[in-house]
XYZ file of C-alpha atoms in Angstrom:
615
model
C 142.511 150.330 125.652
C 139.682 152.842 125.288
C 139.270 156.195 126.030
C 136.071 158.774 126.281
C 135.996 162.062 124.951
C 133.090 163.182 126.642
C 132.790 162.917 130.779
C 130.107 160.459 131.479
C 128.561 160.688 135.168
C 127.675 157.278 136.520
C 124.182 157.494 137.886
C 123.778 158.167 141.849
C 121.064 156.332 144.368
C 119.484 160.032 144.975
C 119.503 159.906 141.206
C 117.984 156.519 140.948
C 115.032 157.285 143.723
C 114.387 160.628 141.660
C 113.116 159.228 138.546
C 110.752 156.269 137.657
C 112.127 152.765 137.087
C 111.351 153.031 133.456
C 113.607 155.546 132.947
C 116.247 153.298 133.915
C 119.827 153.773 134.360
C 122.214 155.957 132.367
C 125.953 154.493 131.774
C 128.584 155.042 129.258
C 129.184 151.281 127.649
C 132.441 150.583 125.839
C 131.767 149.690 122.056
C 134.318 147.210 122.089
C 132.054 145.253 124.650
C 129.840 144.754 122.074
C 129.719 140.903 120.599
C 127.543 141.077 117.128
C 127.619 137.602 116.653
C 125.840 137.211 120.275
C 128.926 135.387 121.894
C 128.740 134.887 125.655
C 131.895 136.435 126.653
C 131.026 139.980 125.889
C 129.297 142.488 128.020
C 126.673 143.410 125.777
C 125.012 141.488 122.932
C 121.525 141.438 120.701
C 118.757 141.008 122.723
C 116.936 137.681 121.379
C 113.521 140.070 121.040
C 114.952 142.920 118.982
C 112.851 143.788 116.344
C 115.271 143.598 113.425
C 116.802 140.438 112.458
C 120.076 139.837 110.392
C 119.311 138.044 107.183
C 121.679 136.388 104.868
C 120.269 138.631 102.047
C 118.627 142.530 102.593
C 120.499 142.203 106.015
C 118.757 145.066 107.976
C 120.854 145.231 111.260
C 124.131 146.437 108.778
C 124.620 150.152 109.250
C 125.003 151.946 106.364
C 128.326 154.102 105.050
C 126.643 157.677 106.391
C 125.543 156.125 109.628
C 129.427 154.764 110.184
C 130.702 158.054 109.025
C 128.336 159.961 111.916
C 129.272 158.219 114.703
C 132.855 158.472 113.909
C 132.247 161.965 113.429
C 130.177 162.965 116.415
C 129.405 159.672 118.171
C 126.433 158.141 119.373
C 124.083 160.887 120.012
C 120.784 158.984 121.070
C 121.172 156.675 123.794
C 120.401 153.045 123.346
C 118.199 150.744 124.913
C 119.217 147.572 127.303
C 118.244 145.053 129.643
C 119.448 142.413 132.062
C 119.297 139.098 130.424
C 118.667 135.711 132.083
C 119.324 132.120 131.795
C 122.914 131.647 130.501
C 123.820 134.631 129.393
C 122.990 135.874 133.220
C 124.973 138.815 133.633
C 125.033 140.479 130.119
C 123.061 142.896 128.450
C 121.123 142.544 125.544
C 120.350 145.725 123.190
C 116.507 146.102 122.619
C 116.894 149.642 120.932
C 120.182 150.637 119.058
C 121.018 147.508 117.282
C 122.664 149.279 114.168
C 123.819 152.291 116.267
C 125.945 149.939 118.654
C 127.506 148.299 115.769
C 128.429 151.391 113.869
C 129.901 152.312 117.100
C 131.726 148.830 117.308
C 133.214 149.022 113.517
C 134.412 152.665 114.226
C 136.259 151.445 117.840
C 137.699 148.550 116.262
C 139.472 150.591 113.532
C 140.386 153.503 115.812
C 141.378 151.099 118.234
C 143.738 148.345 115.716
C 145.291 152.447 114.358
C 145.770 153.156 118.221
C 143.167 156.218 118.194
C 140.820 156.886 120.677
C 137.112 156.101 120.386
C 134.098 157.347 122.056
C 131.508 155.595 124.490
C 128.181 154.759 123.862
C 125.453 156.432 126.093
C 123.152 153.373 127.128
C 119.812 153.501 129.272
C 119.738 149.917 131.430
C 116.230 149.129 132.169
C 115.855 146.594 135.204
C 112.552 146.510 134.322
C 112.183 144.651 131.387
C 114.099 141.539 132.983
C 112.003 138.744 131.641
C 109.283 140.694 130.189
C 109.854 139.692 126.491
C 106.402 140.874 125.467
C 107.144 144.453 126.368
C 110.782 144.061 125.016
C 109.689 143.897 121.973
C 107.254 146.329 121.678
C 109.264 148.580 122.492
C 111.694 147.731 119.965
C 108.879 147.591 117.598
C 107.922 151.323 118.238
C 111.511 152.161 117.828
C 111.919 150.672 114.051
C 108.313 150.298 113.146
C 108.378 153.769 110.716
C 112.151 153.396 109.542
C 112.585 152.338 106.012
C 115.807 150.143 106.957
C 113.169 147.740 108.921
C 111.887 145.566 106.218
C 108.337 144.140 106.196
C 109.523 140.505 106.832
C 111.116 142.372 110.716
C 107.645 143.512 111.213
C 105.892 140.340 110.628
C 108.637 138.196 112.159
C 108.638 140.287 115.474
C 104.220 140.376 115.687
C 105.098 136.740 115.306
C 106.648 136.521 118.643
C 104.728 139.033 120.034
C 101.615 137.186 119.349
C 103.035 133.897 120.774
C 104.403 135.336 123.745
C 100.477 136.960 124.430
C 98.992 133.693 123.426
C 101.367 131.460 125.640
C 101.526 133.743 128.765
C 97.955 134.215 128.494
C 98.343 137.722 128.465
C 95.032 139.779 129.835
C 92.764 141.709 126.832
C 93.285 144.401 128.220
C 97.081 144.428 128.239
C 97.109 142.763 124.805
C 95.276 145.551 123.030
C 97.475 147.927 124.669
C 100.797 146.086 122.891
C 98.848 146.072 119.911
C 98.215 149.799 120.237
C 102.136 150.469 120.616
C 102.870 149.087 117.524
C 100.249 150.763 115.829
C 98.500 147.711 115.247
C 95.262 146.110 116.191
C 94.525 142.788 118.023
C 93.046 141.250 114.820
C 96.203 141.989 113.126
C 98.088 140.694 116.260
C 96.281 137.425 115.607
C 96.795 137.527 111.765
C 100.477 137.930 112.252
C 101.641 134.324 112.369
C 100.113 133.888 108.975
C 102.293 136.712 107.690
C 105.308 135.517 109.067
C 104.764 132.318 106.686
C 104.790 134.168 103.816
C 107.909 134.652 101.656
C 109.946 137.832 101.197
C 109.427 138.449 97.452
C 105.911 138.556 97.735
C 106.603 141.326 100.613
C 108.887 143.318 98.863
C 106.803 143.430 95.807
C 103.901 144.696 97.148
C 105.829 147.175 99.270
C 107.683 148.269 95.894
C 103.922 148.679 94.256
C 103.295 150.775 97.223
C 100.494 148.502 97.812
C 99.204 148.926 101.568
C 97.821 145.783 103.264
C 97.953 145.275 106.993
C 98.886 142.100 108.793
C 94.810 140.613 108.655
C 94.633 141.602 104.707
C 98.402 140.409 103.937
C 97.590 136.993 105.601
C 94.663 136.886 103.180
C 96.428 138.073 100.309
C 98.849 135.286 100.803
C 96.297 132.503 100.750
C 94.830 133.497 97.237
C 97.646 135.302 95.652
C 97.800 132.616 92.570
C 94.276 133.021 91.962
C 93.633 135.262 88.541
C 93.471 138.894 89.391
C 93.461 138.404 93.308
C 95.512 141.613 93.836
C 93.002 143.906 91.929
C 90.018 142.082 93.485
C 91.439 142.658 97.073
C 92.460 146.357 96.297
C 89.039 147.265 95.029
C 87.276 145.360 97.903
C 89.725 147.486 100.246
C 89.033 151.038 98.543
C 85.330 149.872 98.632
C 85.358 149.154 102.660
C 87.035 152.596 102.914
C 85.059 154.331 100.482
C 81.791 153.580 102.985
C 83.489 153.469 106.663
C 82.998 149.775 107.078
C 85.015 148.652 109.297
C 83.831 144.946 109.716
C 85.844 145.089 106.192
C 82.262 143.417 104.583
C 83.526 144.297 100.761
C 87.467 142.073 101.725
C 85.621 139.224 103.270
C 83.013 138.707 100.253
C 85.987 139.213 98.131
C 88.238 136.565 99.634
C 85.246 134.319 100.000
C 84.909 134.274 96.170
C 88.556 134.112 95.512
C 88.717 131.078 97.780
C 85.983 129.644 95.672
C 87.920 130.353 92.877
C 91.040 128.903 93.958
C 89.200 125.979 95.012
C 87.456 125.601 91.548
C 91.080 125.833 89.730
C 92.276 122.856 92.086
C 88.802 121.049 91.513
C 89.391 121.745 87.047
C 92.997 120.370 87.884
C 92.015 117.292 89.798
C 89.301 116.120 87.051
C 91.944 116.612 84.429
C 94.019 114.572 85.978
C 91.413 112.281 86.387
C 90.510 112.226 82.663
C 93.697 111.461 81.625
C 94.547 109.091 83.939
C 90.799 106.732 82.303
C 92.592 108.481 78.846
C 89.346 110.279 78.158
C 89.844 112.416 75.053
C 89.106 115.757 75.930
C 88.371 118.982 74.406
C 88.192 122.877 75.217
C 85.486 124.208 76.669
C 83.021 126.516 74.466
C 81.011 129.267 75.755
C 78.636 128.698 72.610
C 78.482 125.374 71.391
C 76.400 126.343 68.503
C 79.458 127.764 66.497
C 81.096 124.371 67.144
C 80.770 120.678 65.834
C 80.886 119.683 68.956
C 77.710 119.502 71.474
C 77.068 118.590 74.764
C 75.021 114.909 75.420
C 72.156 116.766 77.340
C 71.532 118.403 73.808
C 71.627 115.240 71.644
C 69.205 112.333 70.962
C 70.000 109.728 68.535
C 68.606 109.220 64.933
C 65.546 107.499 66.465
C 64.952 110.751 69.105
C 66.572 108.518 72.379
C 68.375 110.543 74.893
C 72.265 110.157 75.169
C 73.567 108.933 78.278
C 77.230 109.263 78.860
C 78.008 105.507 79.371
C 76.057 104.546 76.492
C 77.541 107.071 74.257
C 81.209 106.215 75.133
C 80.510 102.435 74.103
C 79.003 103.104 70.873
C 80.059 106.290 69.142
C 83.898 107.402 68.484
C 83.391 111.275 68.952
C 82.755 110.699 72.400
C 84.898 112.783 74.760
C 84.582 115.314 77.597
C 85.289 119.122 78.623
C 85.035 120.729 82.063
C 82.857 123.874 82.752
C 85.123 126.382 84.293
C 82.391 127.916 86.490
C 80.931 124.682 87.731
C 83.989 123.233 87.756
C 82.230 119.868 86.551
C 82.611 117.221 83.901
C 80.574 117.582 80.531
C 80.238 115.154 78.341
C 80.182 115.663 74.415
C 80.498 114.507 70.619
C 82.925 116.375 69.181
C 81.432 115.894 65.923
C 77.388 115.149 66.411
C 76.327 115.408 62.959
C 78.934 113.359 61.287
C 78.191 110.692 63.999
C 74.536 110.795 63.549
C 72.955 112.398 66.170
C 70.157 114.880 66.106
C 69.522 117.958 68.615
C 67.103 117.231 71.127
C 63.444 118.634 69.937
C 64.379 119.664 66.496
C 62.743 117.645 63.583
C 64.609 115.116 60.951
C 65.444 116.902 57.892
C 65.403 116.162 54.377
C 69.331 115.253 54.238
C 69.086 112.757 57.335
C 71.508 115.312 59.585
C 69.381 116.801 62.314
C 69.786 120.386 61.680
C 67.617 122.553 64.010
C 65.728 125.292 62.059
C 66.699 129.078 62.777
C 63.929 129.232 65.863
C 64.774 126.052 67.037
C 68.336 126.799 67.115
C 67.822 130.154 69.253
C 64.905 128.258 71.127
C 68.059 125.825 71.931
C 70.292 128.566 73.161
C 68.202 130.152 74.808
C 67.229 127.226 76.882
C 71.047 126.595 77.246
C 71.907 129.928 78.832
C 68.971 129.707 80.844
C 70.117 126.381 82.826
C 73.891 127.609 82.843
C 72.627 130.497 84.660
C 70.697 128.453 87.284
C 73.425 126.094 87.562
C 76.053 129.121 88.250
C 73.852 131.168 90.015
C 72.827 128.697 92.425
C 76.487 127.653 93.128
C 77.428 131.406 93.591
C 74.141 131.519 95.868
C 75.371 128.236 97.691
C 78.393 130.308 98.469
C 77.228 133.355 99.718
C 75.829 131.624 102.353
C 79.238 130.878 104.531
C 80.187 134.284 104.295
C 76.689 135.368 105.108
C 76.278 133.483 108.089
C 79.569 134.089 109.420
C 78.684 137.776 109.307
C 75.580 137.328 111.337
C 77.529 135.175 113.747
C 80.259 138.169 114.445
C 77.433 140.439 114.721
C 76.075 137.891 117.237
C 79.166 138.140 119.022
C 79.371 141.980 119.824
C 79.655 143.006 123.137
C 77.049 145.433 125.148
C 73.645 146.022 123.967
C 72.243 145.549 120.472
C 72.170 148.814 118.548
C 68.385 150.200 117.649
C 68.604 148.922 114.128
C 68.527 145.557 115.068
C 65.971 145.960 118.166
C 63.722 147.771 115.276
C 64.412 144.433 112.874
C 63.762 142.429 115.674
C 60.493 143.360 116.881
C 59.423 144.824 113.155
C 59.552 141.213 112.242
C 58.028 139.585 115.377
C 55.524 141.451 115.624
C 54.607 141.809 111.539
C 53.758 137.908 112.021
C 54.002 136.640 108.241
C 57.012 134.461 108.590
C 56.998 131.114 109.740
C 59.957 130.680 111.981
C 57.746 129.040 114.932
C 57.474 125.982 112.749
C 61.486 126.085 111.990
C 61.980 127.189 115.746
C 63.025 123.800 117.648
C 64.070 122.042 114.533
C 67.148 120.215 114.118
C 68.165 122.719 111.039
C 66.670 126.059 113.125
C 68.899 125.209 115.775
C 71.977 124.307 114.175
C 71.503 127.826 112.682
C 71.009 129.420 115.947
C 73.790 128.112 117.682
C 75.918 128.916 114.786
C 75.263 132.589 115.176
C 75.447 132.661 119.076
C 78.820 130.297 119.255
C 77.303 127.659 121.157
C 77.157 123.993 119.622
C 75.173 122.566 122.797
C 72.272 124.334 120.960
C 72.425 122.250 117.682
C 72.506 119.037 120.375
C 69.471 119.671 121.711
C 66.035 117.762 121.158
C 63.463 119.601 123.460
C 62.458 122.848 123.650
C 65.271 125.254 122.900
C 63.279 128.656 123.757
C 63.464 127.817 127.288
C 67.023 126.646 126.765
C 68.155 130.095 125.664
C 66.168 131.666 128.364
C 68.088 129.797 131.398
C 71.265 130.083 129.079
C 71.150 133.717 128.664
C 71.870 136.567 130.488
C 69.193 139.288 130.468
C 71.962 141.772 128.749
C 72.361 139.012 125.905
C 68.218 138.937 125.497
C 68.424 141.153 121.848
C 71.025 139.419 120.263
C 69.727 135.990 120.867
C 66.342 136.935 119.515
C 68.224 138.248 116.676
C 70.105 134.666 116.277
C 66.335 133.187 116.441
C 65.380 135.416 113.549
C 68.117 135.880 111.461
C 68.033 131.578 111.454
C 64.246 132.094 110.149
C 65.440 134.308 107.653
C 68.307 132.245 106.599
C 66.198 128.527 106.688
C 62.993 129.743 105.095
C 63.918 133.148 102.554
C 67.527 132.513 101.673
C 67.191 128.835 100.131
C 69.264 127.775 97.283
C 66.979 129.099 94.602
C 65.473 132.125 96.332
C 67.393 134.734 93.879
C 65.199 133.427 90.908
C 62.013 134.272 92.769
C 58.917 132.273 94.200
C 58.281 128.555 92.639
C 54.419 128.809 91.294
C 51.927 127.180 93.348
C 49.696 126.558 90.488
C 52.142 125.494 87.689
C 55.465 123.862 89.719
C 58.948 125.178 90.990
C 59.841 125.946 86.883
C 57.933 128.987 86.244
C 58.887 131.354 89.129
C 57.428 134.555 90.484
C 58.627 137.504 92.118
C 62.166 137.516 94.641
C 60.306 137.244 97.909
C 60.312 140.714 99.756
C 61.647 139.248 102.861
C 64.684 137.891 100.839
C 65.947 141.199 99.691
C 64.827 142.819 102.727
C 66.958 140.391 104.572
C 70.215 141.220 102.287
C 69.973 144.972 102.426
C 69.529 144.957 106.212
C 73.024 142.650 106.617
C 74.370 145.277 104.202
C 73.755 148.112 106.237
C 75.030 146.427 108.883
C 78.562 145.724 107.062
C 77.987 142.842 104.836
C 79.555 142.875 101.449
C 76.897 141.728 98.918
C 78.524 139.283 96.586
C 77.443 139.419 92.811
C 74.437 137.201 93.045
C 73.086 139.152 95.911
C 73.296 142.525 94.025
C 71.672 140.982 91.263
C 68.714 139.714 93.625
C 68.133 143.262 95.021
C 68.407 145.049 92.009
C 65.810 142.720 90.424
C 63.599 142.941 93.535
C 63.846 146.761 93.287
C 63.169 146.692 89.696
C 59.784 144.222 90.264
C 58.872 146.654 92.991
C 58.640 149.707 90.673
C 57.158 147.433 88.156
C 54.312 146.542 91.060
C 53.780 150.220 91.929
C 54.040 151.319 88.294
C 51.260 148.646 87.773
C 49.510 149.358 90.717
C 49.421 153.502 90.016
C 48.110 152.665 86.376
C 45.247 150.367 87.770
C 44.035 153.373 90.366
C 44.735 155.796 87.324
C 42.383 153.569 85.635
C 39.736 152.864 88.107
C 39.583 156.744 88.587
C 39.074 157.014 84.819
C 36.530 154.857 84.920
C 34.726 156.149 87.981
C 35.082 159.506 86.189
C 33.116 158.264 82.975
C 30.491 156.791 85.224
C 29.724 159.638 86.898
C 29.884 161.622 83.633
C 27.297 158.831 82.753
C 25.163 159.416 85.308
C 25.674 162.678 85.433
C 24.116 162.851 81.624
C 21.491 160.415 82.715
C 20.407 162.725 85.372
C 20.810 165.904 82.787
C 18.531 163.988 80.206
C 16.155 162.758 82.516
C 15.334 166.154 83.838
C 14.880 167.630 80.573
C 12.278 164.845 79.791
C 10.757 165.825 83.058
C 10.983 169.359 82.152
C 8.969 169.020 78.697
C 6.577 166.399 80.033
C 2.761 168.666 80.744
C 1.607 169.688 84.135
C 5.652 169.110 84.798
C 6.906 170.895 87.415
C 7.781 174.442 86.006
C 4.870 174.154 83.265
C 3.000 177.511 82.427
C -1.159 176.851 82.390
C -1.574 179.244 79.493
C 1.076 177.917 77.295
C 0.802 174.552 77.985
C -0.556 172.246 75.103
C -2.510 168.747 76.129
C -2.827 166.210 74.066
C -6.551 164.494 74.271
C -5.356 161.354 72.979
C -8.294 161.598 70.545
C -9.180 162.499 67.202
C -12.287 164.116 67.671
C -12.245 167.819 66.386
C -12.492 170.595 68.693
C -15.736 172.587 68.922
C -15.911 175.659 67.131
C -15.230 178.545 68.952
C -13.701 176.833 72.343
C -9.894 178.092 72.749
C -7.576 175.198 72.218
C -6.615 173.546 75.922
C -9.726 174.545 77.368
C -12.166 172.156 75.848
C -12.732 170.773 79.973
C -14.905 172.820 82.313
C -13.004 175.089 84.952
C -13.786 173.436 88.373
C -12.872 169.935 86.866
C -9.350 171.158 86.692
C -7.082 170.223 90.139
């Protein structure tokens, strides 16, 4: 029924032997031998591992009118790629590359056959070397379609998931996995994340594509996890831009942004849970107020009874009609309050009883109470943020310790400086359960956390010499985390004499450690940035104070030196004017005899003694 308009030359054994097997065999395929529905009666079908997928909506396999017109006019100009099938489809050829071209040729040939016209055959290369090699077949298909606009984002991720599953199931060597990922313009990390992206809904993918937001597969998988969090897209776009601007290949800003978005999502979910619990208990709830000074309501922790007794949630709930609850959105916790504390006879804690009995604090007391409230809130929120940052920070340290090869010079310098300075107490932590767990996490070896004996000896036995620096770094990192990164480290050191509520400056080692990690790809959270900035301001203030002290000391020393010089000058002048002093003239000296007797007549003044009696 079919005829060719161009003469096709069948391959010869000599030609096959002359070319590498990867080039395959060039043949001509009748378009009507193609079954677009994948039946078992036709010679050519779509390979199961073809990148393109037929979908109910947005079918990317359907050829457009322009392609069909081109095939009808000049035929298929670029050879398609086929490979022999296996199993129940043994004897058939699957299309690896060229599905849309083949389908266009099939449509043209079908119409021509019905009208009794001739049609062209399809040039095809049969790749026998791809028989049974599904991962390479999929890679070849993706390379062909990856940069074509007709291939949808869902095509990419579905195919990547197939490839990732094949690689995992067949335990493909890392080198080949890396090669396969590079062939489709991706990384191994993206290949591993493809299964998460494949679960995304098509609408989200297309929305990102229409807005020209270019997230790679790792970023797409992350975004899908937090896409419902407010401002998630903007936050992640800024983080990506920050990493690109700083050349941070470790995605430091991105990971930190994801960590904060996850925490925000967890708080939102916790708030919804708390709301449901309060509703189930039929507790009266009110909206959160950022400044209670402008509200009739007030948290119970700020109130006392008429006789000055503290207000508890249970006691207030049993005795006061104004009992209610609200939810702190930052801390995701219930705050109990009275909706009208004046009406129900309560007083602000620390205030004096007014003449009218309403307990209204004065202006100064109100300002003090508001400042204390803001400080309590700041401590609560920052403590939570500091704890949230710990997981991401420790995960980054673990990634550093997992790096292959010898540690970079900056890491070695940091380790040596820490060990040589000796101003840490890491020896105290080494061998403790807390320290062992941190070292185990950083090195990815949970056996260390279960050791009850000497961790140092165990580490030496378990570690290859090329890994010594990373083990030392893990030990030092654990010491920093345990000693200088506690929950309240952002507030400064507790005062030894006045208690933990009175704070000194930020520890030097706290800021030093955060800065070091930032220099090695870690993205700082807001509270960590604030801590480093505070430490820098304190260091500048301390340097200024030191400079001022030195200047004052120099001025005082100069004043003392001037005073000494003045005294020396006065002393010298006094000596100069003293009788028989050095440099005094014999003839011009006036000697006080110390008596009131009159001088003898005719005797010159000052010569009342005989000459041989003088010295």
